Tab-separated table of C-alpha atoms and ligand atoms in Angstrom:
chain	number	residue	atom	x	y	z
A	19	MET	CA	-11.525	14.748	-12.337
A	20	LYS	CA	-9.593	12.066	-14.150
A	21	LYS	CA	-10.992	10.135	-17.104
A	22	THR	CA	-11.935	6.525	-16.481
A	23	ILE	CA	-12.347	3.534	-18.808
A	24	GLU	CA	-16.005	4.453	-19.100
A	25	ASP	CA	-15.145	7.864	-20.590
A	26	VAL	CA	-13.403	6.463	-23.671
A	27	ASN	CA	-14.213	4.066	-26.479
A	28	VAL	CA	-12.345	0.820	-25.909
A	29	GLN	CA	-14.052	-1.369	-28.477
A	30	GLY	CA	-11.667	-3.114	-30.825
A	31	LYS	CA	-8.719	-1.287	-29.250
A	32	LYS	CA	-5.508	-2.715	-27.861
A	33	VAL	CA	-5.363	-1.572	-24.263
A	34	LEU	CA	-2.299	-1.678	-22.000
A	35	VAL	CA	-3.427	-2.032	-18.378
A	36	ARG	CA	-1.063	-1.506	-15.419
A	37	VAL	CA	-2.424	-3.736	-12.667
A	38	ASP	CA	-1.072	-4.690	-9.251
A	39	PHE	CA	-0.394	-8.423	-9.468
A	40	ASN	CA	2.333	-8.219	-6.830
A	41	VAL	CA	0.747	-11.055	-4.853
A	42	PRO	CA	2.528	-12.982	-2.103
A	43	MET	CA	3.821	-16.348	-3.295
A	44	ASP	CA	4.818	-19.439	-1.396
A	45	LYS	CA	8.541	-18.837	-0.795
A	46	GLU	CA	9.647	-22.420	-1.427
A	47	THR	CA	8.030	-23.173	-4.766
A	48	GLY	CA	7.380	-19.686	-6.070
A	49	THR	CA	4.349	-21.038	-7.938
A	50	LYS	CA	1.610	-21.030	-5.291
A	51	ILE	CA	-0.246	-17.766	-4.662
A	52	THR	CA	-0.884	-17.349	-0.929
A	53	ASP	CA	-3.234	-14.338	-1.131
A	54	GLU	CA	-5.082	-13.598	-4.375
A	55	ASN	CA	-6.939	-10.457	-3.254
A	56	ARG	CA	-5.014	-8.217	-5.623
A	57	ILE	CA	-5.973	-10.399	-8.600
A	58	LEU	CA	-9.603	-10.313	-7.483
A	59	GLY	CA	-9.351	-6.519	-7.141
A	60	ALA	CA	-8.280	-6.152	-10.764
A	61	LEU	CA	-11.139	-8.272	-12.154
A	62	PRO	CA	-13.829	-5.556	-12.587
A	63	THR	CA	-11.584	-3.475	-14.847
A	64	ILE	CA	-10.395	-6.503	-16.837
A	65	LYS	CA	-13.941	-7.836	-17.246
A	66	TYR	CA	-15.246	-4.450	-18.389
A	67	LEU	CA	-12.561	-4.294	-21.073
A	68	VAL	CA	-13.176	-7.894	-22.194
A	69	ASP	CA	-16.951	-7.349	-22.294
A	70	HIS	CA	-16.439	-4.218	-24.374
A	71	LYS	CA	-14.264	-6.113	-26.845
A	72	ALA	CA	-10.895	-4.598	-26.082
A	73	ALA	CA	-7.712	-6.644	-26.540
A	74	VAL	CA	-6.274	-6.523	-23.022
A	75	ILE	CA	-2.512	-6.449	-22.379
A	76	LEU	CA	-1.857	-6.623	-18.634
A	77	CYS	CA	1.417	-5.582	-17.013
A	78	SER	CA	2.631	-5.596	-13.409
A	79	HIS	CA	5.671	-5.957	-11.224
A	80	MET	CA	6.172	-8.805	-8.789
A	81	GLY	CA	8.592	-8.626	-5.875
A	82	LYS	CA	12.062	-7.152	-6.175
A	83	PRO	CA	14.089	-8.987	-8.826
A	84	HIS	CA	16.993	-6.606	-8.434
A	85	ASN	CA	19.623	-9.143	-9.326
A	86	VAL	CA	18.562	-9.814	-12.856
A	87	PHE	CA	18.147	-7.082	-15.393
A	88	ASN	CA	17.901	-7.486	-19.144
A	89	ASP	CA	18.855	-11.127	-18.800
A	90	THR	CA	22.209	-10.162	-17.313
A	91	LEU	CA	22.621	-11.706	-13.932
A	92	LYS	CA	24.222	-9.482	-11.315
A	93	LEU	CA	24.567	-10.050	-7.611
A	94	ASN	CA	23.116	-7.463	-5.319
A	95	LYS	CA	25.432	-5.403	-3.109
A	96	LYS	CA	24.845	-7.380	0.070
A	97	GLU	CA	25.602	-10.684	-1.611
A	98	LYS	CA	28.682	-9.258	-3.298
A	99	ALA	CA	30.023	-7.892	0.005
A	100	LYS	CA	29.596	-11.324	1.604
A	101	ILE	CA	31.622	-12.959	-1.180
A	102	ASP	CA	34.306	-10.241	-1.110
A	103	ALA	CA	34.861	-11.040	2.560
A	104	LEU	CA	35.713	-14.686	1.789
A	105	PRO	CA	39.294	-15.950	1.225
A	106	ALA	CA	40.320	-15.316	-2.408
A	107	GLN	CA	40.395	-19.003	-3.411
A	108	GLU	CA	36.769	-19.480	-2.342
A	109	GLN	CA	35.337	-16.480	-4.160
A	110	GLU	CA	34.920	-17.989	-7.622
A	111	ALA	CA	32.900	-20.972	-6.418
A	112	ALA	CA	30.845	-18.812	-4.072
A	113	THR	CA	30.037	-16.411	-6.915
A	114	ALA	CA	28.909	-19.248	-9.177
A	115	ALA	CA	26.712	-20.713	-6.427
A	116	ALA	CA	25.203	-17.320	-5.618
A	117	LEU	CA	24.441	-16.662	-9.291
A	118	GLU	CA	22.794	-20.058	-9.621
A	119	LYS	CA	20.621	-19.310	-6.593
A	120	ALA	CA	19.803	-15.828	-7.913
A	121	LYS	CA	18.667	-17.379	-11.200
A	122	LYS	CA	16.294	-19.698	-9.353
A	123	ASP	CA	14.999	-16.919	-7.089
A	124	VAL	CA	14.282	-14.693	-10.048
A	125	LYS	CA	12.320	-17.432	-11.813
A	126	LYS	CA	10.075	-17.474	-8.747
A	127	LEU	CA	9.116	-13.891	-9.588
A	128	SER	CA	7.550	-14.795	-12.926
A	129	LEU	CA	3.943	-13.700	-13.405
A	130	ALA	CA	3.095	-17.026	-15.089
A	131	PRO	CA	1.289	-18.451	-12.004
A	132	VAL	CA	-0.792	-15.273	-11.808
A	133	ALA	CA	-1.775	-15.585	-15.474
A	134	ALA	CA	-2.823	-19.202	-14.834
A	135	ARG	CA	-4.988	-18.214	-11.853
A	136	LEU	CA	-6.448	-15.261	-13.758
A	137	SER	CA	-7.459	-17.626	-16.537
A	138	GLU	CA	-9.439	-19.733	-14.025
A	139	LEU	CA	-11.087	-16.664	-12.535
A	140	LEU	CA	-12.061	-15.198	-15.904
A	141	GLY	CA	-13.074	-18.536	-17.390
A	142	GLN	CA	-11.084	-17.880	-20.541
A	143	GLU	CA	-7.587	-18.371	-21.862
A	144	VAL	CA	-4.973	-15.883	-20.630
A	145	ILE	CA	-1.887	-15.733	-22.830
A	146	MET	CA	1.436	-15.443	-20.944
A	147	ALA	CA	4.332	-13.685	-22.633
A	148	LYS	CA	7.842	-14.965	-21.959
A	149	ASP	CA	9.268	-11.440	-21.818
A	150	VAL	CA	8.262	-7.798	-21.392
A	151	ILE	CA	9.410	-5.934	-24.496
A	152	GLY	CA	11.129	-8.861	-26.208
A	153	PRO	CA	10.118	-10.769	-29.375
A	154	ASP	CA	7.682	-13.135	-27.633
A	155	ALA	CA	5.639	-10.330	-26.046
A	156	GLN	CA	5.740	-8.334	-29.272
A	157	ALA	CA	4.446	-11.227	-31.378
A	158	LYS	CA	1.729	-12.127	-28.874
A	159	ALA	CA	0.573	-8.520	-28.474
A	160	ALA	CA	0.462	-8.043	-32.255
A	161	ALA	CA	-1.698	-11.163	-32.677
A	162	LEU	CA	-4.053	-10.384	-29.755
A	163	GLN	CA	-7.714	-10.213	-30.761
A	164	PRO	CA	-10.581	-8.178	-29.229
A	165	GLY	CA	-11.874	-9.940	-26.091
A	166	GLN	CA	-8.561	-11.744	-25.529
A	167	VAL	CA	-6.293	-11.200	-22.515
A	168	MET	CA	-2.525	-11.483	-22.201
A	169	VAL	CA	-0.010	-10.859	-19.403
A	170	LEU	CA	3.482	-9.445	-19.936
A	171	GLU	CA	6.326	-10.857	-17.835
A	172	ASN	CA	7.414	-9.063	-14.612
A	173	LEU	CA	8.116	-5.403	-15.488
A	174	ARG	CA	10.932	-5.210	-12.936
A	175	PHE	CA	12.965	-7.762	-14.841
A	176	HIS	CA	14.064	-4.538	-16.564
A	177	ALA	CA	15.895	-1.878	-14.549
A	178	GLU	CA	14.415	0.664	-16.973
A	179	GLU	CA	10.982	0.209	-15.396
A	180	GLU	CA	11.853	1.838	-12.074
A	181	LYS	CA	14.112	4.383	-13.794
A	182	ASN	CA	11.130	5.543	-15.852
A	183	ASP	CA	13.274	5.124	-18.956
A	184	PRO	CA	11.565	6.818	-21.941
A	185	ALA	CA	12.607	4.163	-24.494
A	186	PHE	CA	11.227	1.391	-22.271
A	187	ALA	CA	7.989	3.336	-21.692
A	188	LYS	CA	7.696	3.893	-25.456
A	189	ALA	CA	8.190	0.189	-26.126
A	190	LEU	CA	5.372	-0.659	-23.688
A	191	ALA	CA	3.147	2.014	-25.204
A	192	GLY	CA	3.887	0.578	-28.653
A	193	TYR	CA	1.672	-2.419	-27.904
A	194	ALA	CA	-1.485	-0.398	-27.434
A	195	GLU	CA	-3.771	2.457	-28.405
A	196	LEU	CA	-4.915	3.236	-24.870
A	197	TYR	CA	-3.333	3.050	-21.398
A	198	VAL	CA	-5.293	2.218	-18.258
A	199	ASN	CA	-3.761	2.515	-14.788
A	200	ASP	CA	-5.442	0.422	-12.120
A	201	ALA	CA	-2.477	-0.081	-9.776
A	202	PHE	CA	-2.925	2.367	-6.908
A	203	GLY	CA	-0.222	0.639	-4.844
A	204	THR	CA	2.479	1.935	-7.233
A	205	ALA	CA	0.790	5.218	-8.181
A	206	HIS	CA	3.157	7.148	-5.878
A	207	ARG	CA	6.099	6.012	-7.999
A	208	ALA	CA	7.052	7.604	-11.329
A	209	HIS	CA	7.959	4.406	-13.164
A	210	ALA	CA	7.760	3.642	-16.889
A	211	SER	CA	4.546	1.636	-16.522
A	212	THR	CA	2.897	4.006	-14.030
A	213	ALA	CA	3.797	7.399	-15.469
A	214	GLY	CA	6.175	7.360	-18.459
A	215	VAL	CA	3.860	5.370	-20.696
A	216	ALA	CA	1.212	8.109	-20.476
A	217	ASP	CA	3.499	10.373	-22.534
A	218	TYR	CA	2.742	8.217	-25.559
A	219	LEU	CA	-0.895	7.135	-25.127
A	220	PRO	CA	-4.243	8.480	-23.996
A	221	ALA	CA	-4.378	7.560	-20.288
A	222	VAL	CA	-7.377	6.775	-18.069
A	223	SER	CA	-8.008	5.107	-14.720
A	224	GLY	CA	-9.506	1.707	-14.052
A	225	TYR	CA	-12.164	1.086	-11.405
A	226	LEU	CA	-9.733	0.597	-8.504
A	227	ILE	CA	-7.982	3.942	-8.908
A	228	GLU	CA	-11.306	5.642	-9.623
A	229	LYS	CA	-12.601	4.419	-6.243
A	230	GLU	CA	-9.445	5.518	-4.406
A	231	LEU	CA	-9.782	9.023	-5.859
A	232	LYS	CA	-13.502	9.186	-5.174
A	233	PHE	CA	-13.220	8.302	-1.486
A	234	MET	CA	-9.849	9.657	-0.421
A	235	GLY	CA	-9.986	12.640	-2.777
A	236	GLY	CA	-13.569	13.316	-1.655
A	237	ALA	CA	-12.595	13.260	2.013
A	238	LEU	CA	-9.707	15.651	1.491
A	239	GLU	CA	-11.493	18.090	-0.789
A	240	ASN	CA	-15.068	18.129	0.385
A	241	PRO	CA	-15.665	15.952	3.459
A	242	GLN	CA	-18.989	15.446	5.143
A	243	ARG	CA	-18.529	16.824	8.658
A	244	PRO	CA	-17.600	16.151	11.365
A	245	PHE	CA	-14.443	14.816	9.703
A	246	VAL	CA	-12.265	12.740	12.047
A	247	ALA	CA	-8.787	11.362	11.364
A	248	ILE	CA	-7.454	8.523	13.505
A	249	LEU	CA	-3.723	8.036	13.271
A	250	GLY	CA	-1.685	5.318	14.910
A	251	GLY	CA	1.398	3.233	14.252
A	252	ALA	CA	4.872	3.327	15.606
A	253	LYS	CA	6.318	6.730	14.884
A	254	VAL	CA	5.351	10.390	14.786
A	255	SER	CA	8.082	10.906	12.183
A	256	SER	CA	6.408	8.667	9.580
A	257	LYS	CA	3.031	10.402	10.024
A	258	ILE	CA	4.136	14.053	10.261
A	259	GLY	CA	3.248	14.734	6.641
A	260	VAL	CA	-0.252	13.315	7.135
A	261	ILE	CA	-0.822	15.197	10.409
A	262	THR	CA	0.338	18.485	8.893
A	263	ASN	CA	-1.945	18.104	5.883
A	264	LEU	CA	-4.982	16.842	7.792
A	265	ILE	CA	-4.859	19.362	10.619
A	266	ASP	CA	-6.075	21.999	8.148
A	267	LYS	CA	-9.006	19.822	7.083
A	268	VAL	CA	-10.327	17.759	9.999
A	269	ASP	CA	-12.605	18.593	12.922
A	270	ALA	CA	-10.857	16.099	15.206
A	271	LEU	CA	-7.468	14.412	15.203
A	272	VAL	CA	-7.253	11.188	17.210
A	273	ILE	CA	-3.823	9.781	18.042
A	274	GLY	CA	-3.102	6.231	19.205
A	275	GLY	CA	-0.317	3.664	18.888
A	276	GLY	CA	3.346	4.130	19.680
A	277	MET	CA	3.335	7.704	18.407
A	278	ALA	CA	1.012	8.807	21.215
A	279	TYR	CA	3.810	8.679	23.824
A	280	THR	CA	5.860	11.408	22.185
A	281	PHE	CA	2.772	13.640	22.401
A	282	ALA	CA	2.173	12.531	26.020
A	283	LYS	CA	5.768	13.426	26.853
A	284	ALA	CA	5.306	16.821	25.182
A	285	GLN	CA	2.402	17.398	27.572
A	286	GLY	CA	4.753	16.752	30.491
A	287	GLY	CA	3.746	13.144	31.184
A	288	SER	CA	5.946	10.184	32.132
A	289	VAL	CA	6.092	7.526	29.454
A	290	GLY	CA	8.471	5.006	31.087
A	291	ASP	CA	10.164	2.811	28.485
A	292	SER	CA	7.528	3.420	25.799
A	293	LEU	CA	8.422	4.287	22.220
A	294	LEU	CA	9.623	7.873	22.273
A	295	GLU	CA	11.087	10.141	19.632
A	296	GLU	CA	12.989	12.690	21.692
A	297	ASP	CA	13.712	14.826	18.636
A	298	LYS	CA	10.004	15.092	17.826
A	299	ILE	CA	8.785	16.275	21.233
A	300	GLU	CA	9.003	19.945	20.296
A	301	LEU	CA	7.221	19.320	16.999
A	302	SER	CA	4.489	17.372	18.797
A	303	ARG	CA	3.965	20.354	21.091
A	304	GLU	CA	3.674	22.666	18.079
A	305	ILE	CA	1.144	20.345	16.453
A	306	MET	CA	-1.021	20.361	19.582
A	307	GLU	CA	-0.793	24.163	19.787
A	308	LYS	CA	-1.780	24.458	16.147
A	309	ALA	CA	-4.769	22.180	16.709
A	310	GLN	CA	-5.884	24.316	19.618
A	311	ALA	CA	-5.477	27.555	17.667
A	312	LYS	CA	-7.553	26.146	14.822
A	313	GLY	CA	-10.253	24.728	17.061
A	314	VAL	CA	-9.435	21.178	15.979
A	315	LYS	CA	-10.205	18.635	18.699
A	316	PHE	CA	-7.002	16.756	19.562
A	317	LEU	CA	-7.527	13.439	21.316
A	318	LEU	CA	-4.741	11.440	22.940
A	319	PRO	CA	-5.292	8.149	24.793
A	320	ILE	CA	-6.479	8.807	28.350
A	321	ASP	CA	-5.431	5.380	29.597
A	322	THR	CA	-2.831	2.919	28.389
A	323	VAL	CA	-2.192	-0.799	28.661
A	324	ILE	CA	1.416	-1.136	29.768
A	325	ALA	CA	3.706	-4.175	29.918
A	326	ASP	CA	6.957	-5.012	31.687
A	327	ASP	CA	8.367	-6.628	28.551
A	328	PHE	CA	7.832	-6.360	24.775
A	329	SER	CA	6.073	-9.708	24.407
A	330	ASN	CA	2.566	-11.112	24.256
A	331	ASP	CA	2.882	-12.832	27.618
A	332	ALA	CA	4.363	-9.930	29.524
A	333	ASN	CA	2.753	-8.776	32.788
A	334	SER	CA	0.367	-5.965	32.001
A	335	LYS	CA	-1.848	-3.372	33.657
A	336	VAL	CA	-3.792	-0.256	32.801
A	337	VAL	CA	-2.592	3.175	33.901
A	338	PRO	CA	-3.465	6.759	32.964
A	339	THR	CA	-1.438	7.860	29.932
A	340	GLY	CA	1.355	10.088	31.161
A	341	GLU	CA	1.815	8.022	34.340
A	342	ILE	CA	3.803	5.127	32.917
A	343	PRO	CA	6.485	4.024	35.404
A	344	ALA	CA	10.082	3.229	34.496
A	345	GLY	CA	10.538	-0.394	33.433
A	346	TRP	CA	7.103	-0.444	31.762
A	347	GLN	CA	6.060	0.443	28.227
A	348	GLY	CA	2.812	1.417	26.524
A	349	MET	CA	1.509	-1.402	24.312
A	350	ASP	CA	-2.127	-0.485	23.564
A	351	ILE	CA	-4.835	2.082	24.292
A	352	GLY	CA	-6.784	1.346	27.487
A	353	PRO	CA	-10.513	0.538	27.890
A	354	GLU	CA	-11.544	4.139	28.668
A	355	THR	CA	-9.742	5.315	25.533
A	356	GLN	CA	-11.462	2.617	23.491
A	357	LYS	CA	-14.806	4.067	24.601
A	358	LEU	CA	-13.707	7.647	23.942
A	359	PHE	CA	-12.443	6.842	20.436
A	360	ALA	CA	-15.541	4.757	19.632
A	361	GLU	CA	-17.810	7.652	20.679
A	362	THR	CA	-15.803	10.056	18.539
A	363	ILE	CA	-16.186	7.735	15.560
A	364	LYS	CA	-19.916	7.395	16.234
A	365	GLY	CA	-20.380	11.160	16.054
A	366	ALA	CA	-18.457	11.542	12.785
A	367	LYS	CA	-19.703	11.702	9.196
A	368	THR	CA	-16.299	11.004	7.634
A	369	VAL	CA	-13.485	9.009	9.245
A	370	VAL	CA	-10.029	8.319	7.875
A	371	TRP	CA	-8.008	5.722	9.793
A	372	ASN	CA	-4.338	4.911	9.312
A	373	GLY	CA	-2.162	2.926	11.724
A	374	PRO	CA	-2.824	0.455	14.570
A	375	MET	CA	-3.636	1.620	18.110
A	376	GLY	CA	-1.072	-0.679	19.706
A	377	VAL	CA	1.177	-3.663	19.126
A	378	PHE	CA	-1.695	-5.530	17.487
A	379	GLU	CA	0.591	-8.350	16.307
A	380	PHE	CA	0.448	-9.572	19.941
A	381	PRO	CA	-3.148	-10.768	20.573
A	382	ASN	CA	-3.032	-9.505	24.178
A	383	PHE	CA	-2.370	-5.975	22.934
A	384	ALA	CA	-4.674	-5.953	19.913
A	385	LYS	CA	-7.874	-4.974	21.738
A	386	GLY	CA	-7.564	-1.244	21.052
A	387	THR	CA	-7.044	-1.771	17.327
A	388	ILE	CA	-9.967	-4.221	17.235
A	389	ALA	CA	-12.185	-1.742	19.114
A	390	VAL	CA	-11.473	1.014	16.593
A	391	ALA	CA	-12.079	-1.359	13.664
A	392	GLU	CA	-15.358	-2.460	15.245
A	393	ALA	CA	-16.530	1.105	15.934
A	394	LEU	CA	-15.719	2.034	12.343
A	395	ALA	CA	-17.629	-0.975	10.997
A	396	GLN	CA	-20.700	-0.015	13.035
A	397	ALA	CA	-20.570	3.707	12.323
A	398	ASP	CA	-22.985	5.448	10.030
A	399	CYS	CA	-20.343	7.432	8.179
A	400	ILE	CA	-18.024	7.411	5.207
A	401	SER	CA	-15.238	5.214	6.571
A	402	ILE	CA	-11.866	5.127	4.872
A	403	VAL	CA	-9.039	2.875	5.978
A	404	GLY	CA	-5.534	3.607	4.690
A	405	GLY	CA	-3.554	0.640	3.415
A	406	GLY	CA	-1.024	-1.398	5.356
A	407	ASP	CA	-1.582	-2.620	8.918
A	408	SER	CA	-4.976	-1.034	9.572
A	409	ALA	CA	-6.349	-2.356	6.259
A	410	ALA	CA	-5.070	-5.834	7.136
A	411	ALA	CA	-6.635	-5.601	10.623
A	412	VAL	CA	-10.064	-4.622	9.279
A	413	THR	CA	-9.964	-7.375	6.663
A	414	GLN	CA	-8.773	-10.090	9.065
A	415	LEU	CA	-11.518	-9.182	11.526
A	416	GLY	CA	-14.121	-9.666	8.817
A	417	PHE	CA	-15.263	-6.024	8.778
A	418	ALA	CA	-14.146	-5.264	5.226
A	419	ASP	CA	-17.663	-5.141	3.747
A	420	LYS	CA	-18.788	-2.656	6.415
A	421	ILE	CA	-16.110	-0.101	5.522
A	422	SER	CA	-16.818	2.370	2.715
A	423	HIS	CA	-13.297	2.170	1.328
A	424	ILE	CA	-10.157	0.215	2.166
A	425	SER	CA	-7.221	1.589	0.251
A	426	THR	CA	-5.255	-0.858	-1.878
A	427	GLY	CA	-1.988	1.052	-1.412
A	428	GLY	CA	-0.076	1.518	1.853
A	429	GLY	CA	2.625	3.979	0.801
A	430	ALA	CA	0.438	5.510	-1.904
A	431	SER	CA	-2.473	6.178	0.452
A	432	LEU	CA	-0.121	7.785	2.986
A	433	GLU	CA	1.300	10.099	0.308
A	434	PHE	CA	-2.212	10.890	-0.901
A	435	LEU	CA	-3.252	11.830	2.652
A	436	GLU	CA	-0.109	13.965	2.896
A	437	GLY	CA	-1.556	15.989	0.037
A	438	LYS	CA	1.192	14.961	-2.389
A	439	THR	CA	0.575	14.580	-6.096
A	440	LEU	CA	0.882	10.923	-7.095
A	441	PRO	CA	2.734	10.623	-10.437
A	442	GLY	CA	0.567	7.663	-11.507
A	443	VAL	CA	-2.562	9.745	-11.007
A	444	ALA	CA	-1.173	13.024	-12.362
A	445	ALA	CA	-0.292	11.206	-15.610
A	446	LEU	CA	-3.948	10.373	-16.323
A	447	ASN	CA	-6.021	12.568	-18.648
A	448	ASP	CA	-8.474	15.040	-17.138
A	449	LYS	CA	-12.176	14.852	-17.988
B	8	AMP	P1	3.304	2.054	11.112
B	8	AMP	O1	3.961	1.219	10.075
B	8	AMP	O2	4.034	3.317	11.450
B	8	AMP	O3	1.829	2.272	10.855
B	8	AMP	O4	3.418	1.214	12.469
B	8	AMP	C1	2.838	-0.034	12.641
B	8	AMP	C2	3.536	-0.704	13.765
B	8	AMP	O5	3.419	0.093	14.945
B	8	AMP	C3	2.968	-2.052	14.122
B	8	AMP	O6	3.915	-3.041	13.819
B	8	AMP	C4	2.725	-1.958	15.622
B	8	AMP	O7	3.159	-3.102	16.322
B	8	AMP	C5	3.557	-0.776	16.024
B	8	AMP	N1	3.050	-0.162	17.261
B	8	AMP	C6	1.841	0.329	17.499
B	8	AMP	N2	1.725	0.719	18.782
B	8	AMP	C7	2.902	0.471	19.381
B	8	AMP	C8	3.405	0.642	20.701
B	8	AMP	N3	2.635	1.142	21.662
B	8	AMP	N4	4.660	0.254	20.962
B	8	AMP	C9	5.433	-0.276	19.981
B	8	AMP	N5	5.016	-0.462	18.714
B	8	AMP	C10	3.769	-0.094	18.419
């Protein structure tokens, strides 16, 4: 078990908190936040620290400002290649224009608008530093009083952040007496602010990471049974790690989405023009054999909605999975499969779901994904939805409050379900 903010004394202490303020911004202005859920998610931890009279120094990354590091403007490789391909006499002007644009784009990745919104949400002043480890941040952090909140500028304005540079981590740690990590979305990365900083400070989790560990860790270590995993999405290859780890733990493995056709092919079925990973057919067969040997129920779609074109308005019909004709492709699980999967969810005590059941971006092929989300919302079980597409689907459908836990990290939750150690979690102190 990892220590949380409630296991340590924070009163009167300077606390460095790694949050996930990587919120989507309006592309044009770069000042309007288009989805503030991640700021809302960080509030319980921030409020706890403020209420307990800590001086709170928040840090986060925002976007990918890879063309400006340490105030030195550099063009990224793609941009540079474009300019190199121009006639020699045009290159100088093109470089200047590209640098000017890069400067503007990078300004759009400032955390200042987030600090302003946070101030409204907290109902108190939030101090914004102009830099990360520069003189402005240092002076503001030194002057910060208990109960006050400040935000450092975008961590990724420094290349050292993602390189987990020890001097950069030490400089961040120098602001504080305690480190709190509450950014699960970057916990699978060993960066200076997610891992390195814990070499210099006592390190505990905030409420968001605590909840991720409680639900996902609980399901993996000691699930209430029957334990069912539902996996979907485009490719077998991106979920192999999860399947291999979960097959030793679950009572039933349910497969939907584009990855189902490689399994259907492995069973000898015809999949027409559906998504197929030829080089994973053999592996899919082995997985099914392993499931059988272990007594793990392995459920593939029994019927499939197919289309004659990859578009929302394509002609469509329902056929048994494994009988998809040439010229047609699987787009969603069929109605019989919806019922089968819903019944399986109903009988479960723990369900982990990751990946859509079909091309849910097209409303005509979203029914299977909606049916699974609905069944999960109605089920009397511990329901855990991995980040990414399935989390977005559940939230958009308005089922979020009926799910026990929706992970805040796409890549991180996948790696967690693969059984990997997340550097941002490993760095925290044990109870
Ligand atoms: P992933 O990122 O691997 O979870 O995959 C999510 C993507 O899988 C979504 O964009 C879906 O549109 C896509 N997907 C799901 N089912 C299918 C399918 N039957 N054919 C093509 N793409 C699919």
